[in-house]
Coordinates of C-alpha atoms in Angstrom, one line a residue:
Chain A
X1 CA -53.8 61.9 -2.7
X2 CA -51.3 60.8 -5.4
X3 CA -47.6 61.7 -5.0
X4 CA -46.5 64.8 -6.9
X5 CA -46.3 63.8 -10.5
X6 CA -44.1 65.2 -13.2
X7 CA -46.0 67.5 -15.6
X8 CA -45.2 65.3 -18.6
X9 CA -46.6 62.3 -16.7
X10 CA -49.8 64.2 -16.0
X11 CA -50.1 65.1 -19.6
X12 CA -49.7 61.5 -20.6
X13 CA -52.4 60.4 -18.1
X14 CA -54.7 63.2 -19.4
X15 CA -54.3 62.0 -22.9
X16 CA -55.6 58.6 -22.0
X17 CA -58.3 59.9 -19.7
X18 CA -59.6 62.1 -22.5
X19 CA -60.4 59.1 -24.7
X20 CA -61.9 57.2 -21.7
X21 CA -64.2 60.1 -21.0
X22 CA -65.3 60.4 -24.7
X23 CA -65.8 56.7 -24.9
X24 CA -68.1 56.7 -21.9
X25 CA -70.0 59.5 -23.3
X26 CA -70.4 57.9 -26.7
X27 CA -71.9 54.8 -25.1
X28 CA -74.0 57.0 -22.8
X29 CA -72.1 55.4 -19.9
X30 CA -71.4 57.8 -17.1
X31 CA -69.4 56.5 -14.3
X32 CA -71.3 57.0 -11.1
X33 CA -71.0 60.4 -9.7
X34 CA -69.4 61.8 -12.8
X35 CA -72.3 62.5 -15.2
X36 CA -70.9 65.8 -16.5
X37 CA -71.5 65.7 -20.2
X38 CA -69.1 68.5 -20.7
X39 CA -66.2 66.7 -18.9
X40 CA -64.6 65.1 -22.0
X41 CA -64.4 68.5 -23.7
X42 CA -63.0 70.1 -20.6
X43 CA -60.3 67.4 -20.3
X44 CA -59.5 67.9 -23.9
X45 CA -59.4 71.7 -23.6
X46 CA -57.3 71.8 -20.4
X47 CA -54.9 69.1 -21.6
X48 CA -54.2 71.0 -24.9
X49 CA -53.7 74.3 -23.1
X50 CA -51.2 72.8 -20.6
X51 CA -49.5 70.9 -23.4
X52 CA -49.1 74.0 -25.5
X53 CA -47.6 75.9 -22.6
X54 CA -45.4 73.0 -21.7
X55 CA -44.1 72.8 -25.3
X56 CA -43.4 76.5 -25.2
X57 CA -41.6 76.6 -21.9
X58 CA -41.4 73.4 -19.7
X59 CA -39.8 75.5 -16.9
X60 CA -42.8 77.9 -16.7
X61 CA -43.5 78.2 -13.0
X62 CA -47.3 78.3 -13.6
X63 CA -47.3 74.9 -15.1
X64 CA -47.3 73.1 -11.7
X65 CA -50.6 74.7 -10.7
X66 CA -52.3 74.2 -14.1
X67 CA -51.1 70.7 -14.4
X68 CA -52.4 69.9 -10.9
X69 CA -55.7 71.4 -11.9
X70 CA -55.8 69.3 -15.0
X71 CA -55.0 66.2 -12.9
X72 CA -57.8 66.9 -10.4
X73 CA -60.2 67.4 -13.3
X74 CA -59.6 63.9 -14.6
X75 CA -61.2 62.3 -11.6
X76 CA -61.9 58.7 -12.0
X77 CA -60.8 58.8 -15.6
X78 CA -57.3 59.7 -14.4
X79 CA -57.3 56.7 -12.1
X80 CA -58.3 54.5 -15.0
X81 CA -55.7 56.0 -17.2
X82 CA -53.0 55.4 -14.7
X83 CA -54.0 51.7 -14.4
X84 CA -53.8 51.4 -18.2
X85 CA -50.4 53.1 -18.4
X86 CA -49.1 50.9 -15.6
X87 CA -50.4 47.8 -17.5
X88 CA -48.7 49.1 -20.6
X89 CA -45.5 49.7 -18.8
X90 CA -46.2 53.2 -17.8
X91 CA -43.9 56.0 -18.9
X92 CA -40.1 56.1 -19.1
X93 CA -38.4 57.5 -16.0
X94 CA -37.9 61.2 -15.5
X95 CA -34.3 61.9 -14.5
X96 CA -32.9 65.1 -13.0
X97 CA -29.2 65.8 -12.4
X98 CA -26.4 65.1 -11.9
X99 CA -24.6 68.4 -11.3
X100 CA -21.0 69.2 -12.1
X101 CA -18.6 68.4 -9.3
X102 CA -15.2 70.0 -8.4
X103 CA -13.1 68.3 -5.8
X104 CA -9.6 68.5 -4.4
X105 CA -7.3 65.5 -5.2
X106 CA -7.9 63.0 -2.5
X107 CA -11.4 64.0 -1.7
X108 CA -14.5 62.1 -2.7
X109 CA -16.7 63.2 -5.6
X110 CA -20.4 62.4 -5.4
X111 CA -22.8 62.6 -8.2
X112 CA -26.5 62.3 -7.5
X113 CA -29.6 61.9 -9.7
X114 CA -33.3 62.2 -9.0
X115 CA -35.7 59.7 -10.5
X116 CA -39.5 59.9 -11.0
X117 CA -40.9 56.6 -12.1
X118 CA -44.2 54.8 -11.5
X119 CA -42.5 51.6 -12.3
X120 CA -39.5 50.0 -10.7
X121 CA -36.3 51.1 -12.3
X122 CA -32.6 50.4 -12.5
X123 CA -29.7 52.8 -12.6
X124 CA -26.3 52.4 -14.4
X125 CA -23.5 54.9 -14.1
X126 CA -20.9 55.8 -16.8
X127 CA -17.7 57.7 -16.9
X128 CA -16.9 59.1 -20.4
X129 CA -19.4 56.6 -21.7
X130 CA -17.9 53.6 -20.1
X131 CA -20.0 51.6 -17.7
X132 CA -18.9 51.7 -14.1
X133 CA -19.6 48.1 -12.8
X134 CA -21.6 47.8 -9.6
X135 CA -22.8 51.4 -9.4
X136 CA -26.6 51.1 -9.3
X137 CA -27.7 53.7 -6.7
X138 CA -28.9 57.2 -7.1
X139 CA -25.6 58.5 -5.9
X140 CA -22.2 57.5 -7.3
X141 CA -19.3 58.4 -5.1
X142 CA -15.6 57.8 -5.8
X143 CA -12.2 59.3 -5.2
X144 CA -11.0 60.5 -8.6
X145 CA -7.4 60.6 -9.8
X146 CA -6.0 63.8 -11.2
X147 CA -6.1 62.5 -14.8
X148 CA -9.9 62.0 -14.4
X149 CA -10.4 65.7 -14.3
X150 CA -12.5 66.7 -17.2
X151 CA -14.3 63.4 -17.3
X152 CA -18.0 63.3 -18.0
X153 CA -20.2 61.4 -15.5
X154 CA -23.7 60.3 -16.4
X155 CA -26.3 57.7 -15.7
X156 CA -29.0 55.9 -17.5
X157 CA -32.3 55.0 -15.7
X158 CA -34.3 52.2 -17.2
X159 CA -37.8 50.9 -16.4
X160 CA -40.3 48.8 -18.2
X161 CA -41.4 51.6 -20.5
X162 CA -37.9 52.7 -21.6
X163 CA -34.6 54.2 -20.7
X164 CA -33.8 57.8 -19.9
X165 CA -30.3 59.2 -19.9
X166 CA -29.3 61.8 -17.3
X167 CA -27.6 65.1 -17.9
X168 CA -23.9 65.0 -18.4
X169 CA -21.9 66.2 -15.4
X170 CA -18.3 67.3 -15.6
X171 CA -15.8 66.2 -13.0
X172 CA -13.0 68.7 -12.1
X173 CA -10.1 67.6 -9.9
X174 CA -7.8 70.1 -8.4
X175 CA -4.6 69.6 -6.5
X176 CA -4.5 70.6 -2.9
X177 CA -2.5 73.5 -2.0
X178 CA 0.1 72.7 0.6
X179 CA 2.6 74.6 2.6
X180 CA 5.5 73.2 4.5
X181 CA 7.0 74.0 7.8
X182 CA 10.5 73.4 9.2
X183 CA 11.5 73.9 12.8
X184 CA 14.9 72.8 13.9
X185 CA 18.4 73.7 14.8
X186 CA 19.7 74.4 11.3
X187 CA 19.7 77.9 10.0
X188 CA 18.9 77.5 6.2
X189 CA 18.9 81.2 5.4
X190 CA 22.2 81.2 3.6
X191 CA 21.4 78.2 1.5
X192 CA 18.0 79.5 0.6
X193 CA 19.4 82.8 -0.3
X194 CA 21.6 81.0 -2.8
X195 CA 18.6 79.3 -4.3
X196 CA 19.1 75.9 -2.6
X197 CA 16.3 74.1 -0.8
X198 CA 17.5 70.9 0.7
X199 CA 15.3 71.2 3.8
X200 CA 13.7 68.2 5.3
X201 CA 10.5 69.8 6.4
X202 CA 8.8 68.7 9.6
X203 CA 5.3 68.8 8.3
X204 CA 2.9 70.2 5.7
X205 CA -0.3 72.2 6.2
X206 CA -3.3 72.7 4.0
X207 CA -3.9 76.1 2.4
X208 CA -7.2 77.4 1.2
X209 CA -6.5 79.5 -1.9
X210 CA -6.2 83.2 -1.0
X211 CA -6.9 82.7 2.6
X212 CA -4.7 83.1 5.7
X213 CA -3.1 79.9 6.8
X214 CA -2.3 78.5 10.1
X215 CA 0.6 76.5 11.3
X216 CA 0.4 74.5 14.4
X217 CA 3.6 73.8 16.2
X218 CA 2.9 71.2 18.9
X219 CA 4.1 71.0 21.5
X220 CA 5.3 74.5 21.5
X221 CA 8.5 73.4 23.1
X222 CA 9.4 71.9 19.8
X223 CA 9.6 75.4 18.3
X224 CA 11.4 76.9 21.2
X225 CA 14.8 78.4 20.4
X226 CA 14.7 76.9 17.0
X227 CA 15.1 78.1 13.4
X228 CA 11.9 78.3 11.4
X229 CA 11.2 78.1 7.7
X230 CA 7.8 78.0 6.1
X231 CA 7.4 77.4 2.4
X232 CA 4.3 78.2 0.4
X233 CA 3.3 78.5 -3.2
X234 CA 4.0 82.0 -4.7
X235 CA 0.3 82.1 -5.8
X236 CA -0.5 82.8 -2.1
X237 CA 1.6 85.9 -2.0
X238 CA 3.9 87.1 0.7
X239 CA 2.4 87.1 4.1
X240 CA 3.1 90.2 6.0
X241 CA 1.4 89.7 9.3
X242 CA 1.0 87.0 11.8
X243 CA -1.1 86.4 14.8
X244 CA -0.2 84.6 17.9
X245 CA -1.7 85.8 21.1
X246 CA 1.1 84.5 23.2
X247 CA 4.0 85.9 21.3
X248 CA 3.3 88.8 19.1
X249 CA 0.6 90.3 16.9
X250 CA 0.6 92.4 13.8
X251 CA 3.4 92.6 11.3
X252 CA 5.9 89.9 11.1
X253 CA 8.6 91.4 13.2
X254 CA 12.1 91.8 11.7
X255 CA 13.5 90.0 14.6
X256 CA 11.4 87.0 13.9
X257 CA 11.5 86.6 10.1
X258 CA 13.7 87.9 7.4
X259 CA 12.6 89.2 4.0
X260 CA 11.0 86.4 2.0
X261 CA 13.0 84.4 -0.5
X262 CA 11.6 83.1 -3.8
X263 CA 12.9 79.9 -5.4
X264 CA 11.0 78.8 -8.4
X265 CA 7.3 78.7 -7.6
X266 CA 7.8 78.8 -3.9
X267 CA 8.0 81.5 -1.2
X268 CA 10.2 81.0 1.8
X269 CA 9.9 82.9 5.0
X270 CA 13.0 82.3 7.1
X271 CA 13.6 83.2 10.7
X272 CA 16.5 85.5 11.2
X273 CA 17.7 83.4 14.0
X274 CA 16.4 81.1 16.5
X275 CA 12.9 82.1 17.6
X276 CA 12.2 81.9 21.3
X277 CA 8.8 80.2 21.6
X278 CA 9.0 79.9 25.2
X279 CA 6.3 77.6 26.7
X280 CA 6.9 79.5 29.9
X281 CA 5.3 82.5 28.4
X282 CA 2.1 80.8 28.8
X283 CA 2.3 77.3 30.1
X284 CA -1.4 76.8 29.6
X285 CA -0.8 76.6 25.9
X286 CA 0.9 73.3 25.0
X287 CA 0.8 74.1 21.3
X288 CA 1.7 77.2 19.3
X289 CA -0.6 78.3 16.6
X290 CA 0.5 80.9 14.2
X291 CA -1.7 82.5 11.6
X292 CA -0.1 84.1 8.6
X293 CA -2.0 86.5 6.4
Chain B
X1 CA -24.8 69.6 -57.4
X2 CA -28.1 71.6 -57.5
X3 CA -29.9 72.9 -54.5
X4 CA -33.0 71.0 -53.2
X5 CA -34.8 73.9 -51.5
X6 CA -36.7 73.5 -48.3
X7 CA -37.8 75.9 -45.6
X8 CA -39.1 74.9 -42.1
X9 CA -40.9 77.0 -39.5
X10 CA -38.9 77.5 -36.3
X11 CA -41.1 77.0 -33.3
X12 CA -41.0 80.1 -31.1
X13 CA -42.0 80.9 -27.5
X14 CA -42.7 84.5 -28.7
X15 CA -46.1 84.8 -30.5
X16 CA -44.9 87.7 -32.5
X17 CA -42.1 85.8 -34.2
X18 CA -42.1 84.1 -37.6
X19 CA -39.0 82.0 -37.7
X20 CA -37.7 80.4 -40.8
X21 CA -34.9 77.8 -41.2
X22 CA -33.2 77.1 -44.5
X23 CA -32.8 73.3 -44.3
X24 CA -32.2 72.8 -48.0
X25 CA -29.9 70.1 -49.2
X26 CA -27.3 70.3 -51.9
X27 CA -25.6 73.6 -53.0
X28 CA -25.3 76.0 -55.9
X29 CA -22.4 78.3 -56.0
X30 CA -24.4 80.8 -58.1
X31 CA -26.7 81.6 -55.1
X32 CA -25.9 84.9 -53.6
X33 CA -28.9 85.6 -51.5
X34 CA -32.5 84.9 -50.6
X35 CA -35.7 87.0 -50.7
X36 CA -38.7 86.3 -48.4
X37 CA -42.3 87.1 -49.5
X38 CA -45.0 86.7 -46.9
X39 CA -48.6 86.9 -48.0
X40 CA -51.7 87.3 -45.9
X41 CA -54.8 85.3 -46.6
X42 CA -56.3 88.0 -48.8
X43 CA -53.3 87.7 -51.1
X44 CA -51.7 91.0 -50.1
X45 CA -48.0 91.2 -49.0
X46 CA -48.0 91.0 -45.2
X47 CA -44.7 92.7 -45.0
X48 CA -42.4 94.1 -47.8
X49 CA -40.2 91.6 -49.5
X50 CA -37.3 90.9 -47.1
X51 CA -33.7 90.0 -47.8
X52 CA -32.3 87.0 -46.0
X53 CA -28.5 86.8 -46.1
X54 CA -27.2 83.5 -47.5
X55 CA -24.7 83.3 -44.6
X56 CA -27.6 82.9 -42.1
X57 CA -29.3 79.6 -41.9
X58 CA -32.2 81.0 -40.0
X59 CA -34.1 84.2 -39.6
X60 CA -36.5 85.5 -37.0
X61 CA -39.0 88.1 -38.0
X62 CA -40.9 89.9 -35.3
X63 CA -43.9 90.8 -37.4
X64 CA -47.1 89.4 -35.8
X65 CA -49.3 91.5 -33.6
X66 CA -52.1 89.0 -33.9
X67 CA -52.3 85.4 -35.0
X68 CA -52.2 85.0 -38.7
X69 CA -52.4 82.4 -41.5
X70 CA -49.6 83.2 -43.9
X71 CA -48.2 82.0 -47.2
X72 CA -44.5 82.2 -47.3
X73 CA -42.3 82.1 -50.3
X74 CA -38.5 82.1 -50.4
X75 CA -36.6 82.8 -53.6
X76 CA -32.9 81.9 -53.9
X77 CA -31.3 84.4 -56.3
X78 CA -28.0 84.9 -58.1
X79 CA -25.8 88.0 -58.4
X80 CA -28.2 89.3 -61.1
X81 CA -31.2 88.9 -58.9
X82 CA -32.4 86.0 -61.1
X83 CA -34.5 83.5 -59.2
X84 CA -32.7 80.2 -59.2
X85 CA -34.9 78.3 -56.8
X86 CA -38.1 78.9 -54.9
X87 CA -39.9 77.2 -52.0
X88 CA -43.4 78.0 -50.6
X89 CA -45.2 76.9 -47.5
X90 CA -48.3 78.0 -45.6
X91 CA -48.6 78.1 -41.8
X92 CA -51.1 79.0 -39.2
X93 CA -49.4 81.1 -36.5
X94 CA -51.7 80.7 -33.5
X95 CA -49.5 81.3 -30.5
X96 CA -51.4 84.3 -29.2
X97 CA -54.6 82.3 -29.1
X98 CA -52.9 79.3 -27.5
X99 CA -51.5 81.6 -24.8
X100 CA -54.9 83.1 -24.3
X101 CA -56.4 79.7 -23.8
X102 CA -53.7 78.9 -21.2
X103 CA -54.4 82.2 -19.4
X104 CA -58.0 81.1 -19.1
X105 CA -56.8 77.8 -17.7
X106 CA -54.8 79.8 -15.1
X107 CA -57.9 81.7 -14.2
X108 CA -59.7 78.4 -13.7
X109 CA -56.9 77.1 -11.5
X110 CA -57.2 80.2 -9.3
X111 CA -61.0 80.0 -9.3
X112 CA -62.3 76.5 -10.3
X113 CA -65.9 77.5 -10.1
X114 CA -65.5 79.8 -13.0
X115 CA -65.5 76.8 -15.3
X116 CA -69.1 76.1 -14.3
X117 CA -70.1 79.4 -15.9
X118 CA -71.8 78.5 -19.2
X119 CA -70.7 81.7 -20.9
X120 CA -67.1 81.2 -19.9
X121 CA -66.6 77.6 -20.9
X122 CA -68.6 77.6 -24.0
X123 CA -66.6 80.5 -25.4
X124 CA -63.4 78.9 -24.3
X125 CA -64.3 75.7 -26.1
X126 CA -65.1 77.7 -29.2
X127 CA -61.7 79.5 -29.0
X128 CA -60.1 76.1 -28.7
X129 CA -62.1 74.8 -31.7
X130 CA -61.0 77.8 -33.8
X131 CA -57.3 77.1 -33.1
X132 CA -57.6 73.4 -33.8
X133 CA -59.6 74.1 -37.0
X134 CA -57.1 76.6 -38.2
X135 CA -54.3 74.1 -37.8
X136 CA -56.4 71.4 -39.4
X137 CA -57.3 73.6 -42.4
X138 CA -53.5 73.9 -43.1
X139 CA -52.5 70.4 -42.3
X140 CA -55.3 68.6 -44.0
X141 CA -56.7 71.0 -46.5
X142 CA -53.7 73.3 -47.3
X143 CA -56.3 76.0 -47.1
X144 CA -54.8 79.0 -45.5
X145 CA -57.8 81.2 -46.3
X146 CA -60.1 78.9 -44.3
X147 CA -57.4 78.9 -41.5
X148 CA -57.5 82.7 -41.4
X149 CA -61.2 82.7 -41.0
X150 CA -60.9 80.4 -38.0
X151 CA -58.1 82.6 -36.6
X152 CA -60.1 85.7 -37.1
X153 CA -63.0 84.3 -35.1
X154 CA -60.7 83.1 -32.4
X155 CA -58.9 86.4 -32.2
X156 CA -62.2 88.2 -31.9
X157 CA -63.1 86.1 -28.9
X158 CA -59.8 86.6 -27.4
X159 CA -59.9 90.4 -27.7
X160 CA -63.4 90.6 -26.2
X161 CA -63.0 89.6 -22.6
X162 CA -66.7 89.9 -21.9
X163 CA -67.1 86.6 -23.6
X164 CA -65.4 85.0 -20.6
X165 CA -66.9 87.0 -17.8

């Protein structure tokens, strides 16, 4: 049984098969086992009906069933027609995709197309109409820069019968949201309160927009009896509760963190004094994970 | 620069729609509006004369309850309702019958043996023939009266399901 064919391909095969069937009939030649005198008319009739519906709405869900019915009706004339089309170079490729892609800066963007072609084909990828050398597969993956956001990615698939452009897909690149964490002996509260941030932060952590974030202090002894500052974009709001099964749950306690400070587009939560993250509380936890929400 | 009037039929998925596109070239500042006249094959007005605002390049008229062969005339008028330009065309609107033929194909898909029924297939082929003949009468003969006769026969078949049972 033939692989699933695109509907437009079936219609093209039927168009050829129709003439083959009439030609046989005009010469009173009936291929063995196919002596139905009505067959050429049936092929014509069903081909036109499917073609009209395809022209009206190519996405009509009933077209797959009726096109398959048409294809089965063609019988040996359909096989002959496919041979003729193949000899003529067949039909141009059918291309689906790619879809728009949105990635965070630093991540890989992948664009994929689907190709239906009875002939061998080649693929070329383009960004904003400019050929990307060496990209010849069905998937084009790359790590975009921020200034590539808004670019249009597309492909052209070519076989012996012609070239078919893909849909245009838009690339969107967003910057990652990061927060920063300081743990150390210096109490930065006074400086931050004066609008000064000269902190050398220990590390950064990823933030999923609008979601609670977690800060891993490892080993927990690093954070023991130290001052803490965490710095996050104001877009993430002020976190009011934290979770740490070893230390405390619920609202951020006054004795742990002061009222937040805003400097520019950043929120700062500053520990009132040194926080005692005592590994002895639970020696089985070598790291200390805090979740702020 | 004078207007070179031209009107095209807009293909529609909806069989009740007569869609017109004003794809004239040139311009004439004296034009203030358009009037559409649609005639049935017997020469009578199919619908009352209809205004078509000059600001709209296209117009969709939901006026067909059955397939029809129609003669369409569009007049471009000035502020005094004087006709400055006119364009006429004829068209066989056969979407109902085309959809009917497709529905018969769907029935065959569900029950292939039905196509072996002499009654069924002979009448389906006749319906197809009427649709193709109507289009041919327009395209080749510019004869919208002959086209309407074909459409009427096809519509009769379509509206009497016993022909396909």
